[in-house]
Amino acid sequence: MFWHEGQYTLEYLSSLPFWWKISAPAVGGLIVGWIIYRFAREAKGHGVPEVMEAVALKGGRIRPRVVIAKMFASGISIGSGAGIAATFNAPVAGALFAVEVILGDFGVSQFSPIVISSVTGTVVSQHFLGDFPAFQVPVYRLVHAGELFAYAGLGILAGFVALAFIRSLYGTEDLFDKLRVHPAVKAMLGGAVIGAIGIWAPHVFGVGYEAINEALNGNLVWQFMVLLVVVKIVAVSITIGSGGSGGIFAPSLFIGAMLGGAAGTVVHTLWPASTAAPGAYALVGMGAVVAAGTHAPITAILIIFELTGSYTIILPLMISCIIATLLATRMQRGSIYTLKLLRRGVDMQKGRAINVLQHAYVREIMRSEVMTVAPSEGLVALVGKFIDHPGSTVFVTDEERMLEGLITADQIRPMMQDPAALAALIIAQDVMAEGDFPKVRPDDSLADVMRHLELYRGEVPVLENGRLVGVIWPEDVIERYNTEVFKRDMAGSMASALTPEGTQGLMPAASDTVVAEIGVPARFIGRTIRELNIRQDYGVSVLMVKRTSDDGEEQLDASPTADYVFQLGDVMLVLGRDAELPHLRRGIPRPRPTARSSSR
């Protein structure tokens, strides 16, 4: 429909007038942007981070409309020339991708249903589309053992190129996010830019299989292949950054093929008798860039094997993929998938549980009532502190409340065997611990506190410029974690219910707790959730915010961070006790208790 041609070839694309090359991807981008904006925001971009987040935090639940919207959006992106993904006839690599990237769990219970799903999908697709490799690859082999050093060098190059690809992708996405125009217009602009690039480099259009085959067969000069590496990175970054729909797997294969082909041409020119043809390096480069970008070397090795049906180059492929992955993981913590989640505060490597506390802060749950003693306090008075007050820790401070150390119940318990004999000999300074405990500040994230609690089970002092201003109890952190998990699950399940056309009234949650939609009070406008201290002053949690954009469209911001700034017309979805809601509606903080309960 977009190109009026049954055979989508580079020769045909080169013959088209320039206005066609610009308008086709621009119109495609406009349609894709509208589909994503109107039906499913999750369909934007390559979508894998959203799947990973759904598996980690939402029990694998994804709104059904996302499937339909993603199918049409990606199909139109590919068809209009701005597309960057395609399906592969690679069932084993598909299964490994789901296990290695999405789940990170190679257990039999996880792997079995994925394999069944992969086999079923492949059988159906092969019935209609046939069974053939995605690329036509000549037979390659390892010519000389010393050639492995060249492949190792290619792995290093692939690691750096993958890092450049990742940073370009997210940098471009940030740049487009700053544009104050409708999302569909952003996608149209992105498509127009892709069309302009395609006027003189039609190789960047679509998936790029034909160009990859040219590199695999050694039909491109190395200078042009280097240029295509840069141009493809720019084109993909603009496509995704502007709001297009598609993946990064096929572009990574394209970039890797051009990088490997260029490197192979240079190596083969220098040592023609002891090195393979440039196409062999193009093949290995495909796997190496995929491995470095996704941090998934096993999947990369398997997909090259399945896409080409060639096993003879497996040793160079393994070396390049592993070296590229090691370099990329050392220099960039997140992969091209997980970096998007890290920017949202979801850390797949460190543990899914901790990161629901990434945007919760120490000051929100710290207790100001702290058991303190002077360094010169005697043993009897010290024991009295443990008897008269809750908690298992006493903090040793000077007159300025500067923390000098702490004493736990475990430290004092042996001395209680004969307190009378030791009363005149022991003071607090003699038994306090001075450095073997964590310290946090009021502005620290509770995710950091949770990491401290993995090794330290006691109460954590809160310091401000060295002064003791509060204490964190492990029980309070766990309670807040449970609240945040419930809040995120609630936000995910409510997102589909809160359509722009609908409204949500009171809904029972648990006991006397309700979920309610409340218009933002006037005094909240222009202030952040953190400034308003909503959780403490109003006793509720903000699950989502519904706002009206400049063009009159309503948007949902699920799980807004503490830095979210309220605007006129915003509507909050909140979780809290029914009795607390009148204070929130009026924008008047609830009366605070005079003293916090000391019971556990």
Coordinates of C-alpha atoms in Angstrom, one line a residue:
M1 CA 0.0 0.0 0.0
F2 CA 2.8 2.4 0.9
W3 CA 5.2 1.6 -1.9
H4 CA 3.0 0.1 -4.7
E5 CA 5.4 -2.7 -5.3
G6 CA 5.3 -6.4 -4.6
Q7 CA 9.1 -6.8 -4.4
Y8 CA 10.5 -4.4 -1.8
T9 CA 14.0 -4.0 -3.1
L10 CA 16.8 -1.5 -2.8
E11 CA 16.8 -0.9 -6.5
Y12 CA 13.1 -0.1 -6.5
L13 CA 13.5 2.3 -3.5
S14 CA 16.4 4.1 -5.2
S15 CA 14.2 4.8 -8.3
L16 CA 11.4 6.5 -6.3
P17 CA 11.1 10.3 -6.3
F18 CA 12.4 12.0 -3.1
W19 CA 8.9 13.2 -2.1
W20 CA 7.6 9.7 -2.0
K21 CA 10.5 8.5 0.2
I22 CA 9.7 11.3 2.7
S23 CA 6.0 11.1 2.7
A24 CA 5.6 7.4 3.0
P25 CA 7.3 7.0 6.4
A26 CA 5.9 10.4 7.6
V27 CA 2.3 9.2 6.9
G28 CA 3.2 5.9 8.5
G29 CA 4.5 7.6 11.6
L30 CA 1.4 9.8 11.9
I31 CA -0.8 6.7 11.8
V32 CA 1.4 4.8 14.2
G33 CA 1.6 7.7 16.7
W34 CA -2.2 8.1 16.7
I35 CA -2.8 4.3 17.3
I36 CA -0.3 4.3 20.2
Y37 CA -1.7 7.5 21.7
R38 CA -5.3 6.6 21.4
F39 CA -5.3 2.9 22.2
A40 CA -2.2 1.7 24.0
R41 CA 0.8 3.7 25.2
E42 CA 2.7 0.5 26.0
A43 CA 2.9 -0.2 22.2
K44 CA 5.4 2.7 21.8
G45 CA 9.0 1.7 21.1
H46 CA 10.3 -1.9 21.1
G47 CA 8.1 -3.0 24.0
V48 CA 10.4 -5.5 25.6
P49 CA 11.0 -3.4 28.8
E50 CA 7.2 -3.2 29.2
V51 CA 7.0 -6.9 29.0
M52 CA 9.8 -7.4 31.5
E53 CA 8.1 -5.0 33.9
A54 CA 4.8 -6.7 33.5
V55 CA 6.4 -10.1 34.3
A56 CA 8.3 -8.7 37.3
L57 CA 5.7 -6.5 38.9
K58 CA 2.3 -7.3 37.5
G59 CA 2.2 -11.1 37.4
G60 CA 2.7 -11.1 33.6
R61 CA -0.6 -9.3 33.0
I62 CA -0.7 -7.1 29.9
R63 CA -3.8 -5.3 28.6
P64 CA -5.4 -7.3 25.7
R65 CA -5.7 -4.1 23.6
V66 CA -1.9 -3.8 23.6
V67 CA -1.6 -7.0 21.5
I68 CA -3.9 -5.6 18.8
A69 CA -2.4 -2.0 18.9
K70 CA 1.2 -3.3 18.8
M71 CA 0.4 -5.6 15.9
F72 CA -1.0 -2.8 13.7
A73 CA 1.4 -0.2 14.9
S74 CA 4.5 -2.3 14.2
G75 CA 3.0 -3.6 10.9
I76 CA 2.5 0.0 9.7
S77 CA 5.9 1.1 10.9
I78 CA 7.6 -1.7 8.9
G79 CA 5.4 -1.3 5.9
S80 CA 5.9 2.5 5.6
G81 CA 9.7 2.1 5.7
A82 CA 10.3 3.4 9.2
G83 CA 10.0 -0.1 10.6
I84 CA 12.8 -1.6 12.6
A85 CA 11.7 -5.2 13.4
A86 CA 10.4 -8.4 11.9
T87 CA 9.6 -11.9 12.9
F88 CA 12.3 -14.5 12.7
N89 CA 12.1 -18.2 11.8
A90 CA 14.1 -19.1 15.0
P91 CA 12.1 -21.1 17.6
V92 CA 15.0 -22.1 19.8
A93 CA 16.5 -18.6 20.0
G94 CA 13.0 -17.3 20.6
A95 CA 12.6 -19.5 23.6
L96 CA 16.1 -18.7 24.9
F97 CA 15.3 -15.0 24.5
A98 CA 12.2 -15.3 26.7
V99 CA 14.2 -17.2 29.3
E100 CA 17.5 -15.2 29.3
V101 CA 16.2 -11.7 28.8
I102 CA 12.6 -11.6 30.0
L103 CA 12.7 -14.0 33.0
G104 CA 16.4 -14.5 33.7
D105 CA 15.4 -18.0 35.1
F106 CA 16.5 -21.2 33.3
G107 CA 14.4 -23.5 35.6
V108 CA 12.5 -26.3 34.0
S109 CA 9.1 -25.0 35.3
Q110 CA 9.8 -21.7 33.6
F111 CA 11.4 -23.1 30.4
S112 CA 8.8 -25.8 29.5
P113 CA 5.8 -23.7 28.7
I114 CA 8.0 -21.2 26.8
V115 CA 9.3 -24.1 24.6
I116 CA 5.8 -25.4 23.9
S117 CA 4.7 -21.9 23.0
S118 CA 7.7 -21.3 20.7
V119 CA 7.2 -24.6 18.9
T120 CA 3.5 -24.0 18.4
G121 CA 4.0 -20.6 17.0
T122 CA 6.8 -21.8 14.7
V123 CA 4.7 -24.7 13.3
V124 CA 1.8 -22.3 12.5
S125 CA 4.1 -19.7 10.8
Q126 CA 6.0 -22.3 8.8
H127 CA 2.7 -23.8 7.5
F128 CA 1.8 -20.4 6.0
L129 CA 5.2 -18.8 5.3
G130 CA 7.5 -21.8 4.7
D131 CA 10.6 -23.0 6.5
F132 CA 13.7 -21.2 5.3
P133 CA 16.6 -19.2 6.8
A134 CA 16.2 -15.5 7.0
F135 CA 19.5 -14.9 5.3
Q136 CA 21.3 -16.6 2.4
V137 CA 24.8 -17.2 3.9
P138 CA 27.7 -18.7 2.0
V139 CA 29.7 -21.4 3.8
Y140 CA 32.3 -19.9 6.1
R141 CA 35.0 -21.5 8.2
L142 CA 37.9 -20.7 10.5
V143 CA 40.9 -20.4 8.2
H144 CA 43.6 -20.1 10.8
A145 CA 43.7 -20.4 14.6
G146 CA 45.3 -16.9 14.8
E147 CA 42.2 -15.5 13.2
L148 CA 40.5 -15.8 16.6
F149 CA 42.5 -12.7 17.7
A150 CA 40.8 -10.8 14.9
Y151 CA 37.4 -12.0 16.0
A152 CA 38.3 -10.9 19.6
G153 CA 39.0 -7.5 18.3
L154 CA 35.7 -7.5 16.5
G155 CA 34.0 -8.3 19.8
I156 CA 35.7 -5.2 21.4
L157 CA 34.5 -3.0 18.5
A158 CA 31.0 -4.5 18.8
G159 CA 30.9 -3.7 22.5
F160 CA 31.7 0.0 21.9
V161 CA 29.2 0.3 19.0
A162 CA 26.4 -1.3 21.1
L163 CA 27.1 1.2 23.8
A164 CA 26.9 4.1 21.3
F165 CA 23.6 2.6 20.0
I166 CA 22.1 2.4 23.5
R167 CA 23.1 6.0 24.4
S168 CA 22.0 7.4 21.1
L169 CA 18.6 5.6 21.4
Y170 CA 17.8 7.0 24.9
G171 CA 19.3 10.4 24.2
T172 CA 17.1 10.8 21.1
E173 CA 14.0 9.6 23.1
D174 CA 14.7 12.3 25.7
L175 CA 15.1 14.9 23.0
F176 CA 11.7 14.1 21.5
D177 CA 10.1 14.0 24.9
K178 CA 10.9 17.6 25.4
L179 CA 9.0 18.6 22.2
R180 CA 5.6 20.1 23.2
V181 CA 3.6 18.7 20.3
H182 CA 1.0 15.9 20.0
P183 CA 2.6 12.4 20.1
A184 CA 1.3 11.6 16.6
V185 CA 3.0 14.7 15.2
K186 CA 6.2 13.6 16.8
A187 CA 6.0 10.2 15.1
M188 CA 5.2 11.9 11.8
L189 CA 8.3 14.2 12.2
G190 CA 10.4 11.2 12.9
G191 CA 9.1 9.4 9.9
A192 CA 9.8 12.4 7.7
V193 CA 13.4 12.6 8.9
I194 CA 13.8 8.8 8.2
G195 CA 12.5 9.5 4.7
A196 CA 15.0 12.3 4.2
I197 CA 17.8 10.0 5.2
G198 CA 16.5 7.3 2.9
I199 CA 16.7 9.6 -0.1
W200 CA 20.5 8.9 -0.4
A201 CA 20.7 5.8 1.8
P202 CA 17.6 3.6 1.2
H203 CA 19.3 0.8 3.0
V204 CA 17.9 2.2 6.3
F205 CA 14.3 1.7 5.2
G206 CA 12.5 -1.2 6.8
V207 CA 14.2 -4.2 8.2
G208 CA 17.3 -4.1 6.0
Y209 CA 17.5 -7.8 5.1
E210 CA 18.7 -7.1 1.5
A211 CA 21.5 -4.9 2.8
I212 CA 22.5 -7.5 5.4
N213 CA 22.7 -10.2 2.7
E214 CA 24.9 -7.9 0.6
A215 CA 27.3 -7.6 3.5
L216 CA 27.2 -11.3 4.2
N217 CA 28.2 -12.0 0.6
G218 CA 31.0 -9.3 0.6
N219 CA 29.4 -7.0 -2.0
L220 CA 29.8 -3.7 -0.1
V221 CA 32.9 -1.6 0.3
W222 CA 34.1 -1.1 3.9
Q223 CA 33.8 2.7 3.9
F224 CA 30.1 2.5 2.9
M225 CA 29.5 -0.1 5.6
V226 CA 31.0 2.1 8.3
L227 CA 28.7 4.9 7.1
L228 CA 25.7 2.6 7.3
V229 CA 26.6 1.7 10.9
V230 CA 26.3 5.4 11.9
V231 CA 23.2 6.1 9.7
K232 CA 21.3 3.1 11.0
I233 CA 22.0 4.0 14.6
V234 CA 20.6 7.5 13.9
A235 CA 17.6 6.2 12.0
V236 CA 16.6 3.7 14.6
S237 CA 17.1 6.2 17.4
I238 CA 14.8 8.7 15.6
T239 CA 12.2 6.0 14.8
I240 CA 11.9 4.9 18.5
G241 CA 12.6 8.2 20.0
S242 CA 9.8 9.9 18.0
G243 CA 7.2 7.4 19.2
G244 CA 7.4 4.7 16.5
S245 CA 6.6 1.1 17.2
G246 CA 9.1 -1.7 16.6
G247 CA 12.1 -3.6 18.0
I248 CA 15.8 -3.3 18.2
F249 CA 16.8 -6.9 17.4
A250 CA 16.8 -6.5 13.6
P251 CA 18.5 -3.1 13.7
S252 CA 21.2 -4.7 15.9
L253 CA 21.7 -7.4 13.3
F254 CA 22.0 -4.8 10.6
I255 CA 24.5 -2.7 12.6
G256 CA 26.5 -5.7 13.5
A257 CA 26.6 -7.0 9.9
M258 CA 27.9 -3.7 8.6
L259 CA 30.5 -3.3 11.4
G260 CA 31.7 -6.9 10.9
G261 CA 31.8 -6.6 7.2
A262 CA 33.9 -3.4 7.4
A263 CA 36.3 -5.0 9.9
G264 CA 36.5 -8.2 7.9
T265 CA 37.3 -6.3 4.7
V266 CA 40.2 -4.6 6.4
V267 CA 41.5 -7.8 8.0
H268 CA 41.2 -9.8 4.8
T269 CA 43.0 -7.2 2.8
L270 CA 45.9 -7.2 5.3
W271 CA 46.1 -11.0 5.7
P272 CA 44.3 -12.6 2.7
A273 CA 45.8 -16.1 3.1
S274 CA 45.1 -16.6 6.8
T275 CA 41.6 -15.0 7.2
A276 CA 38.1 -15.8 6.1
A277 CA 36.1 -13.6 3.6
P278 CA 34.6 -10.4 5.0
G279 CA 31.2 -12.0 5.0
A280 CA 32.3 -14.3 7.9
Y281 CA 33.0 -11.2 10.0
A282 CA 29.7 -9.7 9.0
L283 CA 28.0 -12.8 10.3
V284 CA 29.9 -12.8 13.6
G285 CA 29.4 -9.0 14.0
M286 CA 25.6 -9.5 13.9
G287 CA 25.7 -11.8 16.9
A288 CA 28.3 -9.6 18.8
V289 CA 26.3 -6.4 18.6
V290 CA 23.1 -8.2 19.6
A291 CA 24.9 -9.8 22.5
A292 CA 26.4 -6.5 23.7
G293 CA 23.2 -4.5 23.4
T294 CA 20.9 -7.0 25.0
H295 CA 23.4 -8.5 27.5
A296 CA 22.2 -11.9 26.3
P297 CA 25.1 -13.8 24.6
I298 CA 23.4 -17.2 24.6
T299 CA 20.4 -15.8 22.7
A300 CA 22.7 -14.0 20.3
I301 CA 24.7 -17.1 19.5
L302 CA 21.6 -19.2 19.0
I303 CA 19.8 -16.7 16.8
I304 CA 22.7 -16.3 14.4
F305 CA 22.9 -20.1 14.2
E306 CA 19.2 -20.4 13.5
L307 CA 18.9 -17.5 11.1
T308 CA 21.8 -18.8 9.0
G309 CA 21.6 -22.5 9.5
S310 CA 25.4 -22.5 9.6
Y311 CA 27.4 -24.1 12.5
T312 CA 30.9 -23.8 11.0
I313 CA 31.6 -20.3 12.4
I314 CA 30.4 -21.1 16.0
L315 CA 33.8 -20.7 17.7
P316 CA 34.5 -17.2 16.4
L317 CA 30.9 -16.3 17.1
M318 CA 31.2 -17.4 20.7
I319 CA 34.4 -15.5 21.3
S320 CA 33.1 -12.2 19.8
C321 CA 29.8 -12.4 21.6
I322 CA 31.3 -13.1 25.0
I323 CA 33.9 -10.4 24.7
A324 CA 31.4 -7.8 23.5
T325 CA 29.0 -8.7 26.3
L326 CA 31.7 -8.5 29.0
L327 CA 32.8 -5.1 27.7
A328 CA 29.2 -3.7 27.5
T329 CA 28.2 -5.0 30.9
R330 CA 31.4 -3.5 32.5
M331 CA 30.8 0.0 30.9
Q332 CA 27.0 0.1 31.0
R333 CA 25.0 -1.3 33.9
G334 CA 21.8 -1.7 32.0
S335 CA 21.1 -3.4 28.6
I336 CA 19.2 -1.7 25.8
Y337 CA 16.1 -3.2 27.5
T338 CA 16.8 -2.8 31.2
L339 CA 18.1 0.7 31.0
K340 CA 14.6 1.9 30.2
L341 CA 13.4 0.2 33.4
L342 CA 16.3 1.6 35.4
R343 CA 15.3 5.1 34.4
R344 CA 11.9 4.3 35.9
G345 CA 13.5 2.9 39.1
V346 CA 12.9 -0.8 38.3
D347 CA 16.2 -2.7 38.7
M348 CA 15.9 -6.2 37.2
Q349 CA 19.5 -7.2 38.2
K350 CA 19.4 -6.2 41.9
G351 CA 16.0 -7.6 42.6
R352 CA 12.5 -6.7 41.6
A353 CA 11.4 -6.3 45.2
I354 CA 13.6 -3.5 46.3
N355 CA 12.8 -1.1 43.5
V356 CA 9.2 -0.5 44.4
L357 CA 10.9 1.6 47.1
Q358 CA 13.1 3.6 44.7
H359 CA 10.9 6.7 45.0
A360 CA 10.1 6.4 48.7
Y361 CA 12.3 8.3 51.1
V362 CA 13.6 7.9 54.6
R363 CA 12.0 11.0 55.9
E364 CA 8.6 9.6 55.1
I365 CA 8.8 6.7 57.6
M366 CA 11.6 7.6 60.1
R367 CA 10.7 7.9 63.8
S368 CA 11.7 10.9 65.6
E369 CA 11.5 9.3 69.0
V370 CA 14.9 7.8 69.5
M371 CA 16.5 6.2 72.6
T372 CA 19.7 8.1 73.4
V373 CA 22.3 8.0 76.2
A374 CA 25.4 10.0 76.9
P375 CA 28.8 8.3 76.5
S376 CA 29.3 8.5 80.3
E377 CA 26.0 6.9 81.2
G378 CA 26.3 4.0 83.7
L379 CA 25.3 0.4 83.1
V380 CA 22.2 0.6 85.4
A381 CA 20.7 3.6 83.5
L382 CA 21.6 2.0 80.2
V383 CA 19.7 -1.2 81.1
G384 CA 16.8 0.9 82.2
K385 CA 16.6 2.4 78.7
F386 CA 16.0 -1.0 77.2
I387 CA 13.4 -1.9 79.9
D388 CA 11.4 1.3 79.7
H389 CA 11.4 1.9 76.0
P390 CA 10.6 -0.2 72.9
G391 CA 13.2 -1.1 70.4
S392 CA 16.4 -3.0 70.6
T393 CA 18.9 -0.3 70.0
V394 CA 20.2 2.7 72.1
F395 CA 22.1 5.4 70.4
V396 CA 25.1 7.1 72.0
T397 CA 25.2 10.9 71.4
D398 CA 26.9 13.9 72.8
E399 CA 25.3 17.1 74.0
E400 CA 24.8 18.4 70.4
R401 CA 23.1 15.1 69.5
M402 CA 26.0 14.1 67.3
L403 CA 26.1 10.3 66.9
E404 CA 29.1 8.6 68.5
G405 CA 27.9 5.0 68.4
L406 CA 25.1 2.6 69.2
I407 CA 24.4 -0.3 71.7
T408 CA 22.2 -3.2 70.8
A409 CA 20.3 -5.5 73.2
D410 CA 22.6 -8.3 72.1
Q411 CA 25.6 -6.3 73.3
I412 CA 24.2 -5.6 76.7
R413 CA 22.6 -8.9 77.4
P414 CA 25.8 -10.7 78.7
M415 CA 26.4 -8.0 81.2
M416 CA 23.0 -8.5 82.8
Q417 CA 24.1 -11.7 84.3
D418 CA 25.7 -9.7 87.2
P419 CA 24.7 -6.0 86.7
A420 CA 25.5 -5.1 90.4
A421 CA 29.1 -6.1 90.0
L422 CA 29.6 -4.3 86.8
A423 CA 27.5 -1.2 87.5
A424 CA 30.4 0.8 88.8
L425 CA 32.8 -0.4 86.1
I426 CA 30.9 -0.1 82.8
I427 CA 29.7 3.0 81.0
A428 CA 28.0 3.4 77.6
Q429 CA 31.2 4.4 75.9
D430 CA 32.8 1.0 76.8
V431 CA 30.3 -1.2 75.0
M432 CA 29.1 0.9 72.1
A433 CA 29.8 0.0 68.5
E434 CA 31.4 2.9 66.6
G435 CA 31.3 2.0 62.9
D436 CA 29.9 -1.4 62.1
F437 CA 26.4 -0.2 61.3
P438 CA 24.7 1.7 58.4
K439 CA 23.7 5.3 58.5
V440 CA 21.2 7.1 56.2
R441 CA 20.0 10.6 55.5
P442 CA 16.4 11.8 55.4
D443 CA 16.6 12.2 51.6
D444 CA 18.0 8.7 50.9
S445 CA 15.8 6.2 49.1
L446 CA 14.2 3.4 51.0
A447 CA 15.6 1.1 48.3
D448 CA 19.0 1.9 49.7
V449 CA 17.8 1.2 53.2
M450 CA 16.4 -2.2 52.1
R451 CA 19.8 -3.1 50.8
H452 CA 21.4 -2.2 54.1
L453 CA 18.8 -4.5 55.9
E454 CA 20.0 -7.4 53.8
L455 CA 23.1 -7.6 56.1
Y456 CA 22.0 -5.5 59.1
R457 CA 18.9 -6.4 61.0
G458 CA 18.8 -3.6 63.6
E459 CA 17.4 -0.1 63.7
V460 CA 19.1 2.3 61.3
P461 CA 20.1 5.8 62.5
V462 CA 19.1 8.8 60.4
L463 CA 21.7 11.6 60.4
E464 CA 21.6 15.1 59.1
N465 CA 25.0 16.8 59.1
G466 CA 26.1 14.2 61.6
R467 CA 23.3 14.9 64.0
L468 CA 20.8 12.1 65.0
V469 CA 17.4 13.2 63.8
G470 CA 15.5 9.9 63.7
V471 CA 15.6 6.2 63.3
I472 CA 14.4 3.6 60.8
W473 CA 12.8 0.5 62.1
P474 CA 13.0 -2.6 59.8
E475 CA 9.3 -3.3 60.5
D476 CA 8.4 0.2 59.1
V477 CA 10.4 -0.5 55.9
I478 CA 8.6 -3.8 55.4
E479 CA 5.2 -2.2 56.0
R480 CA 6.0 0.5 53.4
Y481 CA 7.3 -2.1 50.9
N482 CA 4.0 -4.0 51.2
T483 CA 2.1 -0.8 50.7
E484 CA 4.1 0.1 47.6
V485 CA 3.6 -3.4 46.1
F486 CA -0.1 -3.2 46.6
K487 CA -0.1 0.4 45.2
R488 CA 1.7 -0.7 42.0
D489 CA -0.4 -3.7 41.5
M490 CA -3.5 -1.6 42.1
A491 CA -2.3 1.0 39.6
G492 CA -1.6 -1.6 37.0
S493 CA -5.0 -3.2 37.3
M494 CA -6.9 0.1 37.4
A495 CA -5.1 1.6 34.3
S496 CA -7.4 -0.1 31.9
A497 CA -10.5 0.8 33.9
L498 CA -9.7 4.5 34.0
T499 CA -10.3 5.3 30.4
P500 CA -10.4 9.0 29.4
E501 CA -14.2 8.7 28.9
G502 CA -14.9 7.1 32.3
T503 CA -14.7 8.1 35.9
Q504 CA -14.1 6.1 39.0
G505 CA -15.8 6.7 42.3
L506 CA -15.2 5.1 45.7
M507 CA -14.2 1.5 45.5
P508 CA -13.6 -0.7 48.6
A509 CA -10.0 -1.9 48.9
A510 CA -9.4 -3.5 52.3
S511 CA -11.1 -2.9 55.7
D512 CA -12.0 0.8 55.8
T513 CA -9.6 1.6 52.9
V514 CA -10.9 2.8 49.6
V515 CA -9.7 3.8 46.1
A516 CA -11.2 7.1 44.9
E517 CA -10.9 9.7 42.2
I518 CA -10.4 13.2 43.6
G519 CA -9.8 16.4 41.7
V520 CA -6.6 18.2 42.7
P521 CA -7.3 21.0 45.2
A522 CA -6.3 24.5 44.2
R523 CA -3.4 24.7 46.7
F524 CA -1.8 21.7 45.1
I525 CA -1.3 23.3 41.7
G526 CA 2.3 23.9 40.8
R527 CA 3.6 21.8 43.7
T528 CA 5.1 18.3 43.8
I529 CA 3.9 15.2 45.7
R530 CA 7.0 15.5 47.8
E531 CA 6.5 19.1 48.7
L532 CA 2.9 18.5 49.8
N533 CA 4.0 15.4 51.8
I534 CA 0.7 13.8 50.8
R535 CA 1.3 10.4 52.5
Q536 CA 2.1 11.9 55.9
D537 CA -0.2 15.0 55.9
Y538 CA -3.2 13.4 54.3
G539 CA -2.8 9.7 55.0
V540 CA -3.3 8.5 51.4
S541 CA -1.2 7.1 48.5
V542 CA -1.4 8.6 45.0
L543 CA -1.7 5.6 42.6
M544 CA -2.2 7.5 39.4
V545 CA -2.8 11.0 38.0
K546 CA -5.2 11.7 35.1
R547 CA -4.4 15.0 33.3
T548 CA -5.7 16.9 30.3
S549 CA -3.1 17.9 27.7
D550 CA -2.9 21.1 25.8
D551 CA -4.8 19.6 22.9
G552 CA -7.7 18.5 25.2
E553 CA -6.7 14.8 25.3
E554 CA -6.7 13.0 28.7
Q555 CA -3.6 11.1 29.7
L556 CA -2.8 8.7 32.6
D557 CA 0.4 8.8 34.6
A558 CA 0.6 5.5 36.4
S559 CA 2.7 5.4 39.6
P560 CA 3.8 9.0 39.5
T561 CA 7.1 9.8 41.3
A562 CA 7.5 12.1 44.2
D563 CA 8.6 14.8 41.8
Y564 CA 5.4 14.9 39.9
V565 CA 4.1 18.5 39.6
F566 CA 0.3 18.9 39.9
Q567 CA -1.4 21.0 37.2
L568 CA -4.8 22.6 36.8
G569 CA -7.4 20.0 36.0
D570 CA -5.5 17.0 37.3
V571 CA -7.4 14.2 38.9
M572 CA -5.8 11.8 41.4
L573 CA -6.5 8.1 41.9
V574 CA -5.7 7.7 45.6
L575 CA -5.7 4.8 48.1
G576 CA -6.5 5.6 51.7
R577 CA -9.0 5.4 54.5
D578 CA -12.4 6.8 53.8
A579 CA -12.2 9.1 56.8
E580 CA -9.1 10.8 55.4
L581 CA -10.5 11.8 52.1
P582 CA -12.4 14.9 53.2
H583 CA -9.1 16.5 54.2
L584 CA -7.6 15.7 50.8
R585 CA -10.6 17.1 48.9
R586 CA -10.3 20.4 50.8
G587 CA -6.5 20.5 50.6
I588 CA -6.2 20.8 54.3
P589 CA -3.7 18.5 56.1
R590 CA -5.2 16.2 58.7
P591 CA -4.6 16.9 62.4
R592 CA -1.4 15.1 63.4
P593 CA -1.2 13.0 66.6
T594 CA 0.8 14.5 69.4
A595 CA 3.0 11.5 69.8
R596 CA 3.6 8.5 67.7
S597 CA 2.6 5.1 69.1
S598 CA 5.6 3.2 70.4
S599 CA 4.1 -0.2 70.0
R600 CA 5.6 -2.6 67.6

